[in-house]
Short mmCIF file of C-alpha atoms in Angstrom, two decimals:
data_model
loop_
_atom_site.label_atom_id
_atom_site.label_comp_id
_atom_site.label_asym_id
_atom_site.label_seq_id
_atom_site.Cartn_x
_atom_site.Cartn_y
_atom_site.Cartn_z
CA UNK F 16 0.00 -0.01 0.00
CA UNK F 17 1.59 3.26 -1.13
CA UNK F 18 -1.02 6.03 -0.92
CA UNK F 19 -0.40 8.34 2.01
CA UNK F 20 -3.00 9.17 4.64
CA UNK F 21 -4.03 12.81 4.01
CA UNK F 22 -2.14 15.17 6.28
CA UNK F 23 0.36 12.56 7.52
CA UNK F 24 3.82 12.56 5.97
CA UNK F 25 5.32 9.49 7.62
CA UNK F 26 3.87 6.53 9.53
CA UNK F 27 6.34 4.49 11.54
CA UNK F 28 5.55 1.28 13.40
CA UNK F 29 7.45 0.23 16.52
CA UNK F 30 7.48 -3.51 16.93
CA UNK F 31 8.87 -6.24 19.16
CA UNK F 32 8.74 -9.97 18.87
CA UNK F 33 7.90 -10.39 22.56
CA UNK F 34 6.43 -8.38 25.41
CA UNK F 35 8.40 -6.80 28.23
CA UNK F 36 11.13 -5.17 26.16
CA UNK F 37 9.95 -1.60 26.73
CA UNK F 38 8.53 -1.02 23.25
CA UNK F 39 5.90 1.51 24.41
CA UNK F 40 8.50 3.44 26.40
CA UNK F 41 10.64 3.56 23.26
CA UNK F 42 7.66 4.74 21.19
CA UNK F 43 6.71 7.57 23.51
CA UNK F 44 10.21 8.92 23.94
CA UNK F 45 11.06 8.71 20.27
CA UNK F 46 7.87 10.60 19.49
CA UNK F 47 8.83 13.31 21.97
CA UNK F 48 12.37 13.34 20.63
CA UNK F 49 11.01 14.01 17.13
CA UNK F 50 8.87 16.79 18.56
CA UNK F 51 11.89 18.37 20.19
CA UNK F 52 13.44 18.60 16.75
CA UNK F 53 10.48 20.65 15.60
CA UNK F 54 8.29 18.03 13.98
CA UNK F 55 4.54 17.64 14.41
CA UNK F 56 3.99 14.18 15.90
CA UNK F 57 1.17 11.86 16.95
CA UNK F 58 1.23 8.43 18.56
CA UNK F 59 -1.40 5.72 18.14
CA UNK F 60 -1.37 2.90 20.68
CA UNK F 61 -2.64 -0.02 18.63
CA UNK F 62 -1.55 -2.58 21.18
CA UNK F 63 -5.12 -3.81 21.30
CA UNK F 64 -4.64 -6.33 24.11
CA UNK F 65 -2.32 -4.41 26.39
CA UNK F 66 -2.37 -0.63 25.84
CA UNK F 67 0.14 1.09 28.10
CA UNK F 68 0.50 4.54 26.56
CA UNK F 69 -2.22 6.07 28.84
CA UNK F 70 -0.25 5.09 31.95
CA UNK F 71 3.11 6.18 30.53
CA UNK F 72 1.59 9.57 29.69
CA UNK F 73 -0.39 9.98 32.92
CA UNK F 74 -3.73 9.86 31.07
CA UNK F 75 -5.35 6.73 32.52
CA UNK F 76 -8.73 8.34 33.29
CA UNK F 77 -9.04 10.39 30.12
CA UNK F 78 -11.38 9.76 27.20
CA UNK F 79 -11.38 11.19 23.67
CA UNK F 80 -14.15 13.33 22.27
CA UNK F 81 -16.10 12.00 19.32
CA UNK F 82 -17.23 14.37 16.59
CA UNK F 83 -19.59 12.55 14.24
CA UNK F 84 -17.61 9.51 13.07
CA UNK F 85 -14.27 11.00 14.02
CA UNK F 86 -12.23 10.54 17.21
CA UNK F 87 -10.35 13.53 18.58
CA UNK F 88 -6.87 12.64 19.87
CA UNK F 89 -5.89 13.66 23.36
CA UNK F 90 -2.94 15.97 23.65
CA UNK F 91 -0.14 16.28 26.20
CA UNK F 92 3.22 18.07 25.84
CA UNK F 93 1.89 18.98 22.35
CA UNK F 94 1.95 15.28 21.42
CA UNK F 95 -1.29 13.97 19.88
CA UNK F 96 -2.29 10.63 21.41
CA UNK F 97 -4.86 7.91 20.77
CA UNK F 98 -5.07 4.56 22.55
CA UNK F 99 -7.40 1.60 22.88
CA UNK F 100 -6.95 2.21 26.61
CA UNK F 101 -8.90 5.46 26.29
CA UNK F 102 -11.89 3.60 24.86
CA UNK F 103 -12.23 0.48 27.01
CA UNK F 104 -10.05 1.20 30.01
CA UNK F 105 -6.68 -0.43 30.66
CA UNK F 106 -8.10 -2.99 33.07
CA UNK F 107 -10.85 -4.13 30.67
CA UNK F 108 -9.86 -7.00 28.36
CA UNK F 109 -10.35 -6.34 24.65
CA UNK F 110 -11.80 -9.54 23.21
CA UNK F 111 -11.32 -9.09 19.48
CA UNK F 112 -10.81 -11.42 16.54
CA UNK F 113 -8.89 -10.82 13.34
CA UNK F 114 -11.43 -8.77 11.33
CA UNK F 115 -12.21 -6.52 14.32
CA UNK F 116 -8.49 -5.97 14.96
CA UNK F 117 -8.12 -4.86 11.36
CA UNK F 118 -11.03 -2.47 11.74
CA UNK F 119 -9.66 -0.90 14.92
CA UNK F 120 -6.20 -0.40 13.51
CA UNK F 121 -7.55 1.22 10.37
CA UNK F 122 -9.85 3.42 12.50
CA UNK F 123 -6.94 4.59 14.66
CA UNK F 124 -5.11 5.82 11.58
CA UNK F 125 -7.85 7.13 9.30
CA UNK F 126 -10.72 7.72 11.76
CA UNK F 127 -8.83 10.01 14.11
CA UNK F 128 -8.57 13.75 13.45
CA UNK F 129 -4.78 13.90 13.55
CA UNK F 130 -4.55 17.06 11.50
CA UNK F 131 -1.22 17.82 9.86
CA UNK F 132 1.54 15.52 11.13
CA UNK F 133 5.10 14.97 10.06
CA UNK F 134 5.21 11.65 11.92
CA UNK F 135 2.63 9.25 13.29
CA UNK F 136 4.15 6.58 15.52
CA UNK F 137 2.18 3.33 15.79
CA UNK F 138 2.89 1.34 18.94
CA UNK F 139 2.14 -2.25 17.94
CA UNK F 140 1.31 -5.23 20.11
CA UNK F 141 4.19 -7.70 20.47
CA UNK F 142 4.40 -10.66 18.12
CA UNK F 143 3.60 -11.31 14.46
CA UNK F 144 -0.15 -11.87 14.50
CA UNK F 145 -3.24 -10.29 12.98
CA UNK F 146 -2.42 -6.76 14.10
CA UNK F 147 0.94 -6.67 12.39
CA UNK F 148 -0.29 -8.29 9.18
CA UNK F 149 -3.35 -6.04 9.07
CA UNK F 150 -1.17 -2.99 9.58
CA UNK F 151 1.06 -3.83 6.63
CA UNK F 152 -1.98 -4.37 4.42
CA UNK F 153 -4.13 -1.45 5.55
CA UNK F 154 -1.69 1.33 6.42
CA UNK F 155 0.94 3.02 4.20
CA UNK F 156 3.93 2.54 6.48
CA UNK F 157 7.11 4.48 5.89
CA UNK F 158 8.85 1.70 7.77
CA UNK F 159 9.23 -0.15 11.03
CA UNK F 160 11.49 0.02 14.07
CA UNK F 161 12.30 -3.24 15.81
CA UNK F 162 12.91 -3.15 19.58
CA UNK F 163 14.92 -5.80 21.38
CA UNK F 164 16.83 -6.29 24.59
CA UNK F 165 20.38 -7.68 24.98
CA UNK F 166 19.36 -11.29 25.68
CA UNK F 167 19.68 -13.90 22.95
CA UNK F 168 16.07 -15.07 23.30
CA UNK F 169 14.83 -11.53 22.67
CA UNK F 170 17.00 -11.33 19.56
CA UNK F 171 15.64 -14.59 18.17
CA UNK F 172 12.02 -13.50 18.62
CA UNK F 173 12.70 -9.99 17.26
CA UNK F 174 14.26 -11.53 14.18
CA UNK F 175 10.99 -13.33 13.37
CA UNK F 176 9.14 -10.01 13.56
CA UNK F 177 11.74 -8.33 11.39
CA UNK F 178 11.44 -11.02 8.73
CA UNK F 179 7.66 -10.67 8.79
CA UNK F 180 7.94 -6.98 7.85
CA UNK F 181 10.43 -7.81 5.10
CA UNK F 182 8.06 -10.42 3.63
CA UNK F 183 5.28 -7.82 3.34
CA UNK F 184 7.68 -5.23 1.89
CA UNK F 185 7.80 -2.88 4.88
CA UNK F 186 11.26 -1.23 5.15
CA UNK F 187 13.16 -1.76 8.39
CA UNK F 188 14.27 1.71 9.48
CA UNK F 189 16.36 0.41 12.31
CA UNK F 190 16.90 -1.67 15.40
CA UNK F 191 16.79 -0.21 18.93
CA UNK F 192 18.20 -2.08 21.91
CA UNK F 193 16.61 -1.35 25.29
CA UNK F 194 17.91 -2.10 28.81
CA UNK F 195 21.58 -2.27 27.85
CA UNK F 196 23.93 -2.75 30.77
CA UNK F 197 21.66 -4.71 33.13
CA UNK F 198 23.60 -6.26 35.95
CA UNK F 199 24.74 -9.86 36.22
CA UNK F 200 26.61 -11.54 39.11
CA UNK F 201 29.81 -10.91 37.14
CA UNK F 202 29.01 -7.24 36.40
CA UNK F 203 27.32 -5.44 33.49
CA UNK F 204 25.69 -7.61 30.84
CA UNK F 205 28.13 -8.87 28.19
CA UNK F 206 25.31 -9.27 25.67
CA UNK F 207 24.67 -6.79 22.85
CA UNK F 208 21.48 -8.10 21.28
CA UNK F 209 20.75 -5.04 19.17
CA UNK F 210 24.07 -5.14 17.36
CA UNK F 211 23.80 -8.89 16.94
CA UNK F 212 20.34 -8.56 15.39
CA UNK F 213 21.64 -5.87 13.03
CA UNK F 214 24.53 -8.13 11.96
CA UNK F 215 22.21 -11.07 11.35
CA UNK F 216 19.56 -9.11 9.47
CA UNK F 217 21.55 -6.39 7.75
CA UNK F 218 19.21 -3.77 9.21
CA UNK F 219 20.72 -0.55 10.60
CA UNK F 220 21.46 -0.43 14.32
CA UNK F 221 20.27 2.91 15.65
CA UNK F 222 21.53 2.60 19.21
CA UNK F 223 20.99 1.38 22.77
CA UNK F 224 19.03 2.75 25.69
CA UNK F 225 20.99 2.13 28.90
CA UNK F 226 19.47 0.51 31.96
CA UNK F 227 18.70 3.76 33.80
CA UNK F 228 16.44 4.15 36.81
CA UNK F 229 15.13 7.43 35.40
CA UNK F 230 13.34 5.43 32.68
CA UNK F 231 11.43 3.35 35.25
CA UNK F 232 10.71 6.35 37.49
CA UNK F 233 9.35 8.48 34.66
CA UNK F 234 7.13 5.63 33.45
CA UNK F 235 5.68 5.08 36.92
CA UNK F 236 5.06 8.81 37.33
CA UNK F 237 3.29 9.12 33.96
CA UNK F 238 5.77 11.77 32.87
CA UNK F 239 7.95 10.65 29.95
CA UNK F 240 11.71 10.55 30.31
CA UNK F 241 12.33 13.18 27.61
CA UNK F 242 10.23 15.62 29.64
CA UNK F 243 11.01 14.54 33.20
CA UNK F 244 14.76 13.83 32.89
CA UNK F 245 15.91 15.52 29.66
CA UNK F 246 19.58 15.50 30.65
CA UNK F 247 19.74 11.84 31.69
CA UNK F 248 21.98 9.36 29.89
CA UNK F 249 18.91 7.60 28.56
CA UNK F 250 17.48 10.83 27.16
CA UNK F 251 20.77 11.54 25.42
CA UNK F 252 20.67 8.06 23.93
CA UNK F 253 17.12 8.68 22.64
CA UNK F 254 18.31 11.85 20.90
CA UNK F 255 20.99 9.88 19.11
CA UNK F 256 18.46 7.28 18.02
CA UNK F 257 16.09 9.99 16.76
CA UNK F 258 18.90 11.43 14.63
CA UNK F 259 19.65 7.97 13.22
CA UNK F 260 15.96 7.41 12.48
CA UNK F 261 15.70 10.71 10.59
CA UNK F 262 18.78 9.76 8.56
CA UNK F 263 17.12 6.45 7.58
CA UNK F 264 13.84 8.15 6.62
CA UNK F 265 15.70 10.67 4.49
CA UNK F 266 17.78 7.93 2.90
CA UNK F 267 14.63 5.96 2.10
CA UNK F 268 12.98 9.04 0.57
CA UNK F 269 16.05 9.71 -1.57
CA UNK F 270 16.32 6.13 -2.86
CA UNK F 271 13.54 6.32 -5.50
CA UNK F 272 14.93 9.60 -6.76
CA UNK F 273 18.39 8.10 -7.01
CA UNK F 274 17.09 5.09 -8.89
CA UNK F 275 15.15 7.35 -11.22
CA UNK F 276 18.28 9.30 -12.10
CA UNK F 277 19.87 6.34 -13.92
CA UNK F 278 19.79 5.93 -17.69
CA UNK F 279 20.12 2.48 -19.22
CA UNK F 280 21.52 1.89 -22.74
CA UNK F 281 19.78 -1.20 -24.07
CA UNK F 282 22.31 -1.60 -26.89
CA UNK F 283 25.49 -1.51 -24.82
CA UNK F 284 24.02 -2.62 -21.47
CA UNK F 285 25.66 0.34 -19.78
CA UNK F 286 24.11 2.94 -17.58
CA UNK F 287 25.18 5.92 -15.53
CA UNK F 288 23.58 8.55 -13.26
CA UNK F 289 22.60 11.79 -14.94
CA UNK F 290 24.78 13.61 -12.43
CA UNK F 291 27.83 11.99 -14.09
CA UNK F 292 27.02 13.56 -17.45
CA UNK F 293 29.02 16.56 -18.62
#
């Protein structure tokens, strides 16, 4: 699917093969990091079965307005936000099957009055099920970010998710490693799962978020790290990852133009970029 959603320049999915890797924390802070660079950003929590964005943003008891058939996103720190948790409550189980999941995901992208956005971040449920497949079929994704932790098991599961996106022709914008440096009896973790996943897959490694207590504190307080602790080591790491993400998006946007600049001589079988011509 290539047609853009009106008003939204880029849609980026954050994905993880398994739960518990901090994907939603990554999504929120990357969205805020993009905003701090001057972009207009929204985040849609399409983790149908376990929405956590309301808690991370301190919006557990809030509900969106509905105008006709359109949902109005909530807004905090100038970030536009929509979550399944706003509609059914975070403690209420969402019992949905495949077709309904597809409908909800599509509604969260096209049925919300996002306005003009440079970036819409989609926080996916973990795994490679109906939600991920529906997303790739229903939503014009710029690309996907894959979140992992240092452990080997997390890398193996994340690789399955990465391959799923590749099979449905969704570009992988990068890999983010969370919780780097967690302690072991021998000292800091010797594992570097993000780099290993990048080596295996060939996808770009954007960086690691260190194991930092400010990340946990800000999540518990409902005040994102990039707002609550902007000078922390973790916040600095997020800024580096945001810069890498922007580089990948720009590179992806330039690729079709670069391909289109080549001429091909059918008689000689030779071709060269127009920029090489005198």
